mmCIF file of C-alpha atoms in Angstrom:
data_model
loop_
_atom_site.group_PDB
_atom_site.id
_atom_site.type_symbol
_atom_site.label_atom_id
_atom_site.label_comp_id
_atom_site.label_asym_id
_atom_site.label_seq_id
_atom_site.Cartn_x
_atom_site.Cartn_y
_atom_site.Cartn_z
ATOM 1 C CA MET A 1 87.291 10.520 19.708
ATOM 2 C CA ALA A 2 83.741 9.799 18.537
ATOM 3 C CA GLU A 3 81.650 12.583 17.090
ATOM 4 C CA ILE A 4 79.046 14.068 19.451
ATOM 5 C CA VAL A 5 75.540 13.232 18.251
ATOM 6 C CA ASN A 6 72.417 15.123 19.239
ATOM 7 C CA LYS A 7 70.108 12.184 19.944
ATOM 8 C CA VAL A 8 67.010 14.387 19.934
ATOM 9 C CA LYS A 9 67.662 15.675 16.398
ATOM 10 C CA ALA A 10 68.915 12.307 15.201
ATOM 11 C CA ASN A 11 65.600 10.681 16.107
ATOM 12 C CA GLU A 12 63.457 11.349 13.027
ATOM 13 C CA LYS A 13 60.406 10.015 14.809
ATOM 14 C CA LEU A 14 60.417 12.935 17.267
ATOM 15 C CA ILE A 15 58.595 15.965 15.951
ATOM 16 C CA THR A 16 58.316 19.112 18.040
ATOM 17 C CA LEU A 17 55.101 21.021 17.375
ATOM 18 C CA ASP A 18 55.264 24.665 18.357
ATOM 19 C CA LEU A 19 51.568 25.554 18.331
ATOM 20 C CA ALA A 20 52.355 29.271 18.322
ATOM 21 C CA LYS A 21 54.378 28.945 15.109
ATOM 22 C CA LEU A 22 51.867 26.597 13.500
ATOM 23 C CA PHE A 23 48.615 28.326 14.335
ATOM 24 C CA HIS A 24 49.207 31.850 15.705
ATOM 25 C CA ASP A 25 47.706 34.809 13.865
ATOM 26 C CA PRO A 26 49.447 38.097 14.803
ATOM 27 C CA THR A 27 46.356 40.158 13.955
ATOM 28 C CA PRO A 28 45.344 42.161 17.063
ATOM 29 C CA ILE A 29 42.052 41.473 18.827
ATOM 30 C CA GLU A 30 40.181 44.651 19.769
ATOM 31 C CA THR A 31 37.204 44.785 22.118
ATOM 32 C CA LEU A 32 33.950 46.705 22.039
ATOM 33 C CA ASP A 33 31.809 46.703 25.181
ATOM 34 C CA ILE A 34 28.400 47.969 24.093
ATOM 35 C CA LYS A 35 27.235 48.887 27.606
ATOM 36 C CA ASP A 36 28.023 52.512 26.742
ATOM 37 C CA PHE A 37 25.598 52.271 23.820
ATOM 38 C CA LEU A 38 22.755 51.417 26.230
ATOM 39 C CA HIS A 39 20.581 53.687 28.360
ATOM 40 C CA MET A 40 22.102 53.545 31.873
ATOM 41 C CA GLY A 41 24.207 50.641 30.623
ATOM 42 C CA LEU A 42 21.208 48.318 30.790
ATOM 43 C CA LEU A 43 18.376 49.345 28.503
ATOM 44 C CA LEU A 44 18.446 49.055 24.735
ATOM 45 C CA LYS A 45 16.624 52.012 23.168
ATOM 46 C CA GLU A 46 16.636 51.578 19.424
ATOM 47 C CA ASN A 47 16.990 55.241 18.386
ATOM 48 C CA ASP A 48 19.754 55.967 20.917
ATOM 49 C CA PHE A 49 21.505 52.732 20.045
ATOM 50 C CA ARG A 50 21.460 53.520 16.326
ATOM 51 C CA GLU A 51 22.806 57.010 17.047
ATOM 52 C CA HIS A 52 25.732 55.528 18.994
ATOM 53 C CA LEU A 53 26.469 53.212 16.079
ATOM 54 C CA VAL A 54 26.469 56.081 13.574
ATOM 55 C CA ASN A 55 28.770 58.205 15.759
ATOM 56 C CA HIS A 56 31.193 55.432 16.748
ATOM 57 C CA ASP A 57 34.659 55.464 15.120
ATOM 58 C CA TRP A 58 34.635 52.101 13.354
ATOM 59 C CA SER A 59 37.895 52.816 11.526
ATOM 60 C CA GLN A 60 39.866 51.947 14.685
ATOM 61 C CA TYR A 61 39.108 48.271 13.994
ATOM 62 C CA LYS A 62 40.552 48.291 10.460
ATOM 63 C CA GLY A 63 42.257 44.965 9.735
ATOM 64 C CA LYS A 64 41.753 43.707 13.304
ATOM 65 C CA TYR A 65 39.571 41.069 14.896
ATOM 66 C CA LEU A 66 36.737 42.592 16.915
ATOM 67 C CA SER A 67 35.350 41.034 20.076
ATOM 68 C CA VAL A 68 31.910 42.547 20.759
ATOM 69 C CA PHE A 69 30.227 41.956 24.111
ATOM 70 C CA CYS A 70 28.195 43.594 26.871
ATOM 71 C CA SER A 71 29.697 43.632 30.359
ATOM 72 C CA THR A 72 26.367 44.325 32.065
ATOM 73 C CA ASP A 73 23.409 42.001 32.534
ATOM 74 C CA ALA A 74 21.407 43.825 29.870
ATOM 75 C CA ILE A 75 19.129 41.830 27.615
ATOM 76 C CA ILE A 76 20.259 42.543 24.073
ATOM 77 C CA ALA A 77 17.966 41.774 21.150
ATOM 78 C CA PRO A 78 19.529 39.754 18.315
ATOM 79 C CA TRP A 79 18.998 42.611 15.853
ATOM 80 C CA ALA A 80 21.373 44.789 17.918
ATOM 81 C CA TRP A 81 24.256 42.363 17.351
ATOM 82 C CA MET A 82 23.306 42.259 13.675
ATOM 83 C CA LEU A 83 23.432 46.064 13.455
ATOM 84 C CA ILE A 84 26.844 46.163 15.121
ATOM 85 C CA THR A 85 28.130 43.603 12.636
ATOM 86 C CA SER A 86 26.773 45.625 9.716
ATOM 87 C CA TYR A 87 28.889 48.592 10.852
ATOM 88 C CA ALA A 88 31.993 46.706 11.980
ATOM 89 C CA SER A 89 32.364 44.067 9.278
ATOM 90 C CA GLU A 90 33.831 46.374 6.634
ATOM 91 C CA PRO A 91 36.789 47.731 8.623
ATOM 92 C CA ALA A 92 37.317 44.696 10.872
ATOM 93 C CA LYS A 93 38.971 41.518 9.634
ATOM 94 C CA GLU A 94 36.245 39.533 11.433
ATOM 95 C CA VAL A 95 33.603 40.332 14.065
ATOM 96 C CA PHE A 96 32.869 37.992 16.972
ATOM 97 C CA HIS A 97 30.209 38.019 19.681
ATOM 98 C CA LEU A 98 32.709 36.403 22.062
ATOM 99 C CA SER A 99 35.120 37.406 24.802
ATOM 100 C CA PRO A 100 38.706 38.081 23.630
ATOM 101 C CA GLU A 101 39.834 34.725 25.093
ATOM 102 C CA GLU A 102 37.016 32.948 23.235
ATOM 103 C CA VAL A 103 38.007 34.754 20.021
ATOM 104 C CA LEU A 104 41.571 33.528 20.480
ATOM 105 C CA HIS A 105 40.297 29.978 21.004
ATOM 106 C CA ASP A 106 38.063 30.183 17.935
ATOM 107 C CA LEU A 107 40.903 31.437 15.718
ATOM 108 C CA TYR A 108 43.219 28.649 16.864
ATOM 109 C CA ARG A 109 40.420 26.067 16.564
ATOM 110 C CA LYS A 110 39.819 26.953 12.906
ATOM 111 C CA ARG A 111 43.499 26.484 12.100
ATOM 112 C CA VAL A 112 43.717 23.228 14.061
ATOM 113 C CA GLU A 113 40.694 21.845 12.203
ATOM 114 C CA ASN A 114 42.306 22.609 8.827
ATOM 115 C CA HIS A 115 45.723 21.137 9.688
ATOM 116 C CA GLU A 116 46.896 17.875 8.052
ATOM 117 C CA TRP A 117 47.215 15.561 11.080
ATOM 118 C CA GLU A 118 47.914 12.396 9.068
ATOM 119 C CA GLN A 119 51.540 13.492 8.602
ATOM 120 C CA TYR A 120 52.178 12.563 12.251
ATOM 121 C CA GLN A 121 51.188 8.907 11.790
ATOM 122 C CA GLY A 122 53.447 6.725 13.954
ATOM 123 C CA LYS A 123 55.559 9.682 15.118
ATOM 124 C CA PHE A 124 56.584 10.791 18.591
ATOM 125 C CA ILE A 125 55.033 14.231 19.035
ATOM 126 C CA LEU A 126 56.304 16.798 21.503
ATOM 127 C CA LEU A 127 53.935 19.732 22.013
ATOM 128 C CA LYS A 128 56.143 22.682 22.871
ATOM 129 C CA GLY A 129 55.197 23.984 26.278
ATOM 130 C CA CYS A 130 57.036 27.280 26.696
ATOM 131 C CA GLY A 131 56.833 30.353 24.561
ATOM 132 C CA ASP A 132 56.170 34.056 24.365
ATOM 133 C CA ILE A 133 52.734 33.645 22.776
ATOM 134 C CA HIS A 134 49.799 32.503 24.907
ATOM 135 C CA ILE A 135 48.130 29.329 23.649
ATOM 136 C CA PRO A 136 44.767 28.601 25.325
ATOM 137 C CA ASP A 137 44.736 25.352 27.307
ATOM 138 C CA SER A 138 41.689 24.303 25.302
ATOM 139 C CA ILE A 139 43.855 24.241 22.162
ATOM 140 C CA TYR A 140 46.275 21.765 23.742
ATOM 141 C CA LEU A 141 43.229 19.582 24.445
ATOM 142 C CA LEU A 142 41.994 19.919 20.862
ATOM 143 C CA VAL A 143 45.426 19.124 19.390
ATOM 144 C CA THR A 144 45.759 16.104 21.686
ATOM 145 C CA ASN A 145 42.386 14.837 20.425
ATOM 146 C CA LYS A 146 43.606 15.231 16.828
ATOM 147 C CA LEU A 147 46.832 13.323 17.567
ATOM 148 C CA LEU A 148 45.236 10.421 19.485
ATOM 149 C CA GLY A 149 45.259 7.370 17.271
ATOM 150 C CA THR A 150 47.594 9.048 14.778
ATOM 151 C CA ALA A 151 50.778 9.708 16.733
ATOM 152 C CA LYS A 152 52.642 6.886 18.431
ATOM 153 C CA LYS A 153 53.415 9.007 21.481
ATOM 154 C CA ILE A 154 52.335 12.467 22.671
ATOM 155 C CA MET A 155 54.461 14.507 25.071
ATOM 156 C CA TYR A 156 54.356 18.038 26.449
ATOM 157 C CA GLY A 157 57.272 20.346 27.245
ATOM 158 C CA GLU A 158 60.756 20.602 25.768
ATOM 159 C CA ALA A 159 62.979 17.865 24.329
ATOM 160 C CA CYS A 160 65.245 18.077 27.386
ATOM 161 C CA SER A 161 62.358 17.916 29.864
ATOM 162 C CA PHE A 162 58.929 16.622 28.904
ATOM 163 C CA VAL A 163 55.827 15.060 30.391
ATOM 164 C CA PRO A 164 54.559 11.895 28.674
ATOM 165 C CA VAL A 165 50.860 12.334 27.894
ATOM 166 C CA TRP A 166 49.809 9.353 25.771
ATOM 167 C CA LYS A 167 51.347 6.293 24.159
ATOM 168 C CA ALA A 168 49.837 3.970 21.567
#
């Protein structure tokens, strides 16, 4: 009887890219909504704002990414964001003036930009579609752009069930 061969693994041209394993950073993303630092949630009063900054527990962001935003329609002067950063940058790993989803996208984008895409020249690439870690849709778009013209074929899903996306 002939030996059973796994055709998926035997095909060296097929490379499965698990974006979560390649690009995920397990560092938590914390949020800070500064509406509570504003008068009635809308008005930026410098002295009150500075007092809130002094009294805020910045240590809770130690080693974490910090997403800073305002959930109200307040007009926030640029210097206010600068002040927040001056307080948060020491404990936080990095401070962003973005929503948590935008922070996630930005973190993935940086890693995607620094990845060596030439190694996939002429290969069949399968972008893993299922996993426990959320990958923003925009990252699949960015990775596809990086693979176009490099990979021979781009697919999405699992080796047993995939959707063809692009073929050279």
